Amino acid sequence: KLDDTNAHAAWMLYGRMVRRGEATAAVGAALYRVLRAAPTDARARLAVADLLLNQGEYAFAAQQYEAALLLATQTPGPATIYRMVLSHTAAGNNDTALQLLSEYEQVLRAGDPEARLSMDLELLRMTVYSLLGDTTRTDASYGRLRARLLREAEAGDAQARVDLARLGAMVGRE
């Protein structure tokens, strides 16, 4: 029997389950052991949130992302913020999703006044504005994305040209 207080062993079991491609229920049970052994481990909360997000349990995933954010000792990266915002958006918490994006953008700009959200995060923000029927902010978000891609394309970035065409097709413009 696994010692319920041994977080290292619980993480090893979880990792083994993931590597072996075990069923979601088995992976979830392994994560439960991790949480019992280390309830304040932000990484465990993120793993649970990711599992819930992948299973379509958006509201529960959002709760776990929020818990992880409270427990984290550093600002999460853009991929984590993306999944957190996505879970809130899918759960219908659009105002919370926009607030998270705004706060993350402020953190980025505190370190670099010219910093902007990643392309994925800006696309997600544009999507939330569109879901809310806010055409003014949807258009502004589209404009930021398009301007960024145009600058990158003019600098010779071939991927930016492709992304620019995809963005236009996605929103039905140019």
Short mmCIF file of N, CA and C in Angstrom, two decimals, residues 44-162:
data_model
loop_
_atom_site.label_atom_id
_atom_site.label_comp_id
_atom_site.label_asym_id
_atom_site.label_seq_id
_atom_site.Cartn_x
_atom_site.Cartn_y
_atom_site.Cartn_z
N ALA A 44 0.21 19.82 -8.60
CA ALA A 44 -0.84 18.80 -8.52
C ALA A 44 -2.18 19.38 -8.93
N ARG A 45 -2.46 20.59 -8.47
CA ARG A 45 -3.73 21.24 -8.84
C ARG A 45 -3.78 21.48 -10.35
N LEU A 46 -2.65 21.87 -10.93
CA LEU A 46 -2.62 22.07 -12.39
C LEU A 46 -2.87 20.75 -13.12
N ALA A 47 -2.28 19.67 -12.64
CA ALA A 47 -2.48 18.37 -13.28
C ALA A 47 -3.94 17.95 -13.19
N VAL A 48 -4.56 18.18 -12.04
CA VAL A 48 -5.98 17.85 -11.89
C VAL A 48 -6.81 18.73 -12.83
N ALA A 49 -6.49 20.01 -12.86
CA ALA A 49 -7.24 20.94 -13.74
C ALA A 49 -7.12 20.52 -15.20
N ASP A 50 -5.91 20.15 -15.62
CA ASP A 50 -5.72 19.72 -17.01
C ASP A 50 -6.54 18.47 -17.31
N LEU A 51 -6.54 17.53 -16.36
CA LEU A 51 -7.33 16.31 -16.54
C LEU A 51 -8.81 16.64 -16.68
N LEU A 52 -9.30 17.51 -15.80
CA LEU A 52 -10.71 17.90 -15.84
C LEU A 52 -11.04 18.65 -17.13
N LEU A 53 -10.16 19.53 -17.56
CA LEU A 53 -10.37 20.28 -18.81
C LEU A 53 -10.47 19.31 -19.99
N ASN A 54 -9.56 18.34 -20.02
CA ASN A 54 -9.57 17.35 -21.11
C ASN A 54 -10.80 16.46 -21.10
N GLN A 55 -11.45 16.36 -19.95
CA GLN A 55 -12.67 15.56 -19.84
C GLN A 55 -13.93 16.39 -20.01
N GLY A 56 -13.77 17.69 -20.30
CA GLY A 56 -14.92 18.55 -20.53
C GLY A 56 -15.59 19.04 -19.26
N GLU A 57 -14.93 18.88 -18.14
CA GLU A 57 -15.46 19.35 -16.85
C GLU A 57 -14.93 20.77 -16.60
N TYR A 58 -15.42 21.71 -17.39
CA TYR A 58 -14.84 23.05 -17.45
C TYR A 58 -14.94 23.83 -16.14
N ALA A 59 -16.08 23.79 -15.48
CA ALA A 59 -16.24 24.55 -14.24
C ALA A 59 -15.32 24.00 -13.15
N PHE A 60 -15.23 22.67 -13.04
CA PHE A 60 -14.34 22.07 -12.04
C PHE A 60 -12.88 22.35 -12.40
N ALA A 61 -12.56 22.31 -13.68
CA ALA A 61 -11.19 22.63 -14.11
C ALA A 61 -10.85 24.06 -13.72
N ALA A 62 -11.78 24.97 -13.97
CA ALA A 62 -11.54 26.38 -13.62
C ALA A 62 -11.27 26.53 -12.13
N GLN A 63 -12.00 25.80 -11.30
CA GLN A 63 -11.77 25.86 -9.85
C GLN A 63 -10.37 25.38 -9.49
N GLN A 64 -9.92 24.32 -10.12
CA GLN A 64 -8.59 23.79 -9.82
C GLN A 64 -7.49 24.73 -10.33
N TYR A 65 -7.72 25.35 -11.49
CA TYR A 65 -6.74 26.33 -11.98
C TYR A 65 -6.65 27.51 -11.01
N GLU A 66 -7.79 27.94 -10.50
CA GLU A 66 -7.80 29.04 -9.52
C GLU A 66 -7.04 28.65 -8.26
N ALA A 67 -7.25 27.43 -7.79
CA ALA A 67 -6.53 26.95 -6.60
C ALA A 67 -5.03 26.91 -6.87
N ALA A 68 -4.66 26.43 -8.04
CA ALA A 68 -3.24 26.37 -8.40
C ALA A 68 -2.64 27.77 -8.45
N LEU A 69 -3.39 28.72 -8.98
CA LEU A 69 -2.90 30.09 -9.06
C LEU A 69 -2.66 30.66 -7.66
N LEU A 70 -3.55 30.35 -6.73
CA LEU A 70 -3.38 30.83 -5.35
C LEU A 70 -2.17 30.18 -4.68
N LEU A 71 -1.89 28.95 -5.02
CA LEU A 71 -0.79 28.21 -4.40
C LEU A 71 0.56 28.43 -5.08
N ALA A 72 0.52 28.93 -6.31
CA ALA A 72 1.76 29.07 -7.10
C ALA A 72 2.71 30.08 -6.48
N THR A 73 3.99 29.79 -6.63
CA THR A 73 5.01 30.70 -6.12
C THR A 73 5.55 31.60 -7.22
N GLN A 74 5.14 31.37 -8.43
CA GLN A 74 5.55 32.22 -9.55
C GLN A 74 4.40 32.36 -10.54
N THR A 75 4.49 33.36 -11.38
CA THR A 75 3.45 33.60 -12.38
C THR A 75 3.42 32.44 -13.37
N PRO A 76 2.25 31.88 -13.62
CA PRO A 76 2.17 30.78 -14.59
C PRO A 76 2.53 31.26 -16.00
N GLY A 77 2.97 30.33 -16.82
CA GLY A 77 3.31 30.65 -18.19
C GLY A 77 2.08 30.80 -19.06
N PRO A 78 2.29 31.22 -20.30
CA PRO A 78 1.15 31.45 -21.19
C PRO A 78 0.32 30.21 -21.48
N ALA A 79 0.93 29.03 -21.50
CA ALA A 79 0.15 27.81 -21.77
C ALA A 79 -0.83 27.53 -20.63
N THR A 80 -0.38 27.74 -19.40
CA THR A 80 -1.26 27.53 -18.25
C THR A 80 -2.36 28.58 -18.23
N ILE A 81 -2.00 29.83 -18.49
CA ILE A 81 -3.00 30.89 -18.53
C ILE A 81 -4.03 30.58 -19.63
N TYR A 82 -3.57 30.10 -20.78
CA TYR A 82 -4.47 29.75 -21.87
C TYR A 82 -5.49 28.70 -21.41
N ARG A 83 -5.00 27.63 -20.78
CA ARG A 83 -5.91 26.57 -20.33
C ARG A 83 -6.87 27.08 -19.26
N MET A 84 -6.37 27.95 -18.39
CA MET A 84 -7.22 28.51 -17.33
C MET A 84 -8.33 29.37 -17.95
N VAL A 85 -7.95 30.23 -18.87
CA VAL A 85 -8.93 31.11 -19.52
C VAL A 85 -9.90 30.27 -20.36
N LEU A 86 -9.40 29.27 -21.04
CA LEU A 86 -10.25 28.40 -21.84
C LEU A 86 -11.29 27.70 -20.96
N SER A 87 -10.86 27.22 -19.80
CA SER A 87 -11.81 26.54 -18.91
C SER A 87 -12.90 27.50 -18.43
N HIS A 88 -12.52 28.72 -18.10
CA HIS A 88 -13.52 29.70 -17.68
C HIS A 88 -14.47 30.06 -18.83
N THR A 89 -13.91 30.22 -20.02
CA THR A 89 -14.74 30.55 -21.18
C THR A 89 -15.72 29.42 -21.47
N ALA A 90 -15.23 28.19 -21.48
CA ALA A 90 -16.09 27.05 -21.77
C ALA A 90 -17.15 26.85 -20.68
N ALA A 91 -16.84 27.28 -19.46
CA ALA A 91 -17.81 27.18 -18.36
C ALA A 91 -18.78 28.35 -18.34
N GLY A 92 -18.57 29.30 -19.27
CA GLY A 92 -19.47 30.45 -19.34
C GLY A 92 -19.06 31.61 -18.44
N ASN A 93 -17.88 31.54 -17.87
CA ASN A 93 -17.38 32.60 -17.00
C ASN A 93 -16.54 33.60 -17.81
N ASN A 94 -17.18 34.23 -18.78
CA ASN A 94 -16.45 35.09 -19.71
C ASN A 94 -15.82 36.30 -19.03
N ASP A 95 -16.51 36.89 -18.06
CA ASP A 95 -15.94 38.05 -17.36
C ASP A 95 -14.68 37.66 -16.59
N THR A 96 -14.70 36.49 -15.97
CA THR A 96 -13.52 36.00 -15.26
C THR A 96 -12.39 35.74 -16.25
N ALA A 97 -12.71 35.16 -17.39
CA ALA A 97 -11.71 34.89 -18.42
C ALA A 97 -11.03 36.19 -18.86
N LEU A 98 -11.83 37.22 -19.11
CA LEU A 98 -11.26 38.50 -19.52
C LEU A 98 -10.44 39.14 -18.42
N GLN A 99 -10.88 39.00 -17.19
CA GLN A 99 -10.13 39.55 -16.06
C GLN A 99 -8.76 38.86 -15.94
N LEU A 100 -8.74 37.54 -16.09
CA LEU A 100 -7.48 36.81 -16.03
C LEU A 100 -6.52 37.27 -17.13
N LEU A 101 -7.04 37.45 -18.32
CA LEU A 101 -6.21 37.92 -19.43
C LEU A 101 -5.66 39.31 -19.15
N SER A 102 -6.50 40.18 -18.63
CA SER A 102 -6.08 41.54 -18.32
C SER A 102 -5.00 41.54 -17.24
N GLU A 103 -5.20 40.75 -16.19
CA GLU A 103 -4.22 40.69 -15.11
C GLU A 103 -2.90 40.11 -15.60
N TYR A 104 -2.96 39.09 -16.43
CA TYR A 104 -1.74 38.49 -16.96
C TYR A 104 -1.00 39.49 -17.86
N GLU A 105 -1.75 40.22 -18.65
CA GLU A 105 -1.12 41.23 -19.52
C GLU A 105 -0.45 42.31 -18.67
N GLN A 106 -1.06 42.70 -17.56
CA GLN A 106 -0.45 43.68 -16.66
C GLN A 106 0.85 43.15 -16.06
N VAL A 107 0.86 41.88 -15.69
CA VAL A 107 2.09 41.28 -15.16
C VAL A 107 3.19 41.30 -16.22
N LEU A 108 2.84 40.95 -17.44
CA LEU A 108 3.82 40.98 -18.53
C LEU A 108 4.38 42.38 -18.74
N ARG A 109 3.50 43.35 -18.74
CA ARG A 109 3.91 44.73 -18.99
C ARG A 109 4.70 45.34 -17.84
N ALA A 110 4.52 44.80 -16.63
CA ALA A 110 5.31 45.30 -15.50
C ALA A 110 6.79 45.03 -15.74
N GLY A 111 7.09 43.92 -16.38
CA GLY A 111 8.47 43.57 -16.70
C GLY A 111 8.96 44.20 -17.99
N ASP A 112 8.03 44.47 -18.90
CA ASP A 112 8.37 45.04 -20.21
C ASP A 112 7.15 45.80 -20.72
N PRO A 113 7.20 47.14 -20.71
CA PRO A 113 6.03 47.92 -21.13
C PRO A 113 5.53 47.61 -22.54
N GLU A 114 6.39 47.04 -23.38
CA GLU A 114 6.01 46.71 -24.75
C GLU A 114 5.46 45.29 -24.89
N ALA A 115 5.46 44.53 -23.81
CA ALA A 115 5.01 43.13 -23.86
C ALA A 115 3.53 43.05 -24.19
N ARG A 116 3.17 42.02 -24.93
CA ARG A 116 1.80 41.78 -25.31
C ARG A 116 1.46 40.31 -25.06
N LEU A 117 0.18 40.01 -25.04
CA LEU A 117 -0.25 38.63 -24.91
C LEU A 117 0.25 37.83 -26.11
N SER A 118 0.46 36.54 -25.90
CA SER A 118 0.83 35.66 -27.02
C SER A 118 -0.32 35.65 -28.02
N MET A 119 -0.03 35.17 -29.21
CA MET A 119 -1.05 35.10 -30.26
C MET A 119 -2.24 34.26 -29.80
N ASP A 120 -1.96 33.12 -29.18
CA ASP A 120 -3.05 32.24 -28.73
C ASP A 120 -3.93 32.94 -27.70
N LEU A 121 -3.31 33.66 -26.78
CA LEU A 121 -4.10 34.35 -25.75
C LEU A 121 -4.91 35.50 -26.35
N GLU A 122 -4.31 36.21 -27.30
CA GLU A 122 -5.06 37.30 -27.94
C GLU A 122 -6.22 36.75 -28.76
N LEU A 123 -6.01 35.61 -29.43
CA LEU A 123 -7.11 34.97 -30.16
C LEU A 123 -8.22 34.54 -29.21
N LEU A 124 -7.84 34.04 -28.06
CA LEU A 124 -8.83 33.63 -27.07
C LEU A 124 -9.60 34.85 -26.56
N ARG A 125 -8.89 35.94 -26.33
CA ARG A 125 -9.57 37.17 -25.89
C ARG A 125 -10.55 37.64 -26.97
N MET A 126 -10.13 37.61 -28.22
CA MET A 126 -11.01 38.00 -29.32
C MET A 126 -12.25 37.11 -29.35
N THR A 127 -12.07 35.83 -29.11
CA THR A 127 -13.18 34.89 -29.09
C THR A 127 -14.17 35.21 -27.97
N VAL A 128 -13.64 35.53 -26.78
CA VAL A 128 -14.52 35.87 -25.65
C VAL A 128 -15.31 37.13 -25.97
N TYR A 129 -14.65 38.14 -26.50
CA TYR A 129 -15.36 39.37 -26.89
C TYR A 129 -16.46 39.05 -27.89
N SER A 130 -16.15 38.18 -28.85
CA SER A 130 -17.13 37.80 -29.85
C SER A 130 -18.31 37.06 -29.21
N LEU A 131 -18.02 36.16 -28.29
CA LEU A 131 -19.09 35.43 -27.58
C LEU A 131 -20.01 36.38 -26.82
N LEU A 132 -19.42 37.46 -26.30
CA LEU A 132 -20.18 38.45 -25.55
C LEU A 132 -20.93 39.42 -26.47
N GLY A 133 -20.67 39.31 -27.79
CA GLY A 133 -21.32 40.21 -28.73
C GLY A 133 -20.72 41.61 -28.73
N ASP A 134 -19.52 41.75 -28.22
CA ASP A 134 -18.85 43.05 -28.12
C ASP A 134 -18.02 43.27 -29.39
N THR A 135 -18.66 43.78 -30.43
CA THR A 135 -17.98 43.93 -31.72
C THR A 135 -16.86 44.96 -31.67
N THR A 136 -17.00 45.98 -30.84
CA THR A 136 -15.95 47.00 -30.75
C THR A 136 -14.65 46.38 -30.24
N ARG A 137 -14.75 45.63 -29.15
CA ARG A 137 -13.54 45.01 -28.60
C ARG A 137 -13.06 43.84 -29.45
N THR A 138 -13.99 43.13 -30.09
CA THR A 138 -13.59 42.06 -31.00
C THR A 138 -12.75 42.65 -32.13
N ASP A 139 -13.23 43.75 -32.70
CA ASP A 139 -12.50 44.41 -33.78
C ASP A 139 -11.15 44.93 -33.32
N ALA A 140 -11.09 45.47 -32.10
CA ALA A 140 -9.82 45.99 -31.58
C ALA A 140 -8.82 44.84 -31.39
N SER A 141 -9.30 43.72 -30.88
CA SER A 141 -8.43 42.56 -30.69
C SER A 141 -7.95 42.04 -32.04
N TYR A 142 -8.86 41.96 -32.99
CA TYR A 142 -8.48 41.55 -34.36
C TYR A 142 -7.42 42.51 -34.91
N GLY A 143 -7.61 43.80 -34.70
CA GLY A 143 -6.66 44.80 -35.19
C GLY A 143 -5.28 44.62 -34.58
N ARG A 144 -5.22 44.31 -33.28
CA ARG A 144 -3.92 44.07 -32.63
C ARG A 144 -3.23 42.85 -33.24
N LEU A 145 -4.00 41.79 -33.42
CA LEU A 145 -3.44 40.58 -34.02
C LEU A 145 -2.94 40.82 -35.43
N ARG A 146 -3.77 41.47 -36.21
CA ARG A 146 -3.41 41.72 -37.61
C ARG A 146 -2.17 42.61 -37.72
N ALA A 147 -2.12 43.66 -36.90
CA ALA A 147 -0.97 44.57 -36.93
C ALA A 147 0.32 43.83 -36.54
N ARG A 148 0.23 42.99 -35.53
CA ARG A 148 1.40 42.22 -35.10
C ARG A 148 1.88 41.30 -36.21
N LEU A 149 0.93 40.59 -36.83
CA LEU A 149 1.29 39.66 -37.90
C LEU A 149 1.84 40.39 -39.12
N LEU A 150 1.28 41.54 -39.44
CA LEU A 150 1.80 42.32 -40.57
C LEU A 150 3.24 42.74 -40.31
N ARG A 151 3.54 43.22 -39.09
CA ARG A 151 4.92 43.61 -38.76
C ARG A 151 5.87 42.42 -38.91
N GLU A 152 5.44 41.27 -38.39
CA GLU A 152 6.29 40.08 -38.46
C GLU A 152 6.45 39.60 -39.90
N ALA A 153 5.38 39.66 -40.69
CA ALA A 153 5.45 39.24 -42.09
C ALA A 153 6.36 40.16 -42.89
N GLU A 154 6.25 41.47 -42.63
CA GLU A 154 7.11 42.43 -43.32
C GLU A 154 8.58 42.26 -42.94
N ALA A 155 8.82 41.71 -41.76
CA ALA A 155 10.20 41.44 -41.31
C ALA A 155 10.72 40.12 -41.89
N GLY A 156 9.90 39.45 -42.71
CA GLY A 156 10.35 38.23 -43.37
C GLY A 156 9.91 36.94 -42.71
N ASP A 157 9.03 37.00 -41.74
CA ASP A 157 8.57 35.80 -41.05
C ASP A 157 7.51 35.11 -41.90
N ALA A 158 7.88 33.96 -42.49
CA ALA A 158 6.97 33.23 -43.37
C ALA A 158 5.75 32.70 -42.60
N GLN A 159 5.97 32.26 -41.37
CA GLN A 159 4.86 31.74 -40.57
C GLN A 159 3.85 32.84 -40.28
N ALA A 160 4.31 34.07 -40.10
CA ALA A 160 3.41 35.19 -39.85
C ALA A 160 2.50 35.41 -41.06
N ARG A 161 3.02 35.23 -42.26
CA ARG A 161 2.18 35.37 -43.46
C ARG A 161 1.08 34.31 -43.47
N VAL A 162 1.46 33.08 -43.12
CA VAL A 162 0.48 32.00 -43.06
C VAL A 162 -0.56 32.31 -41.98
#
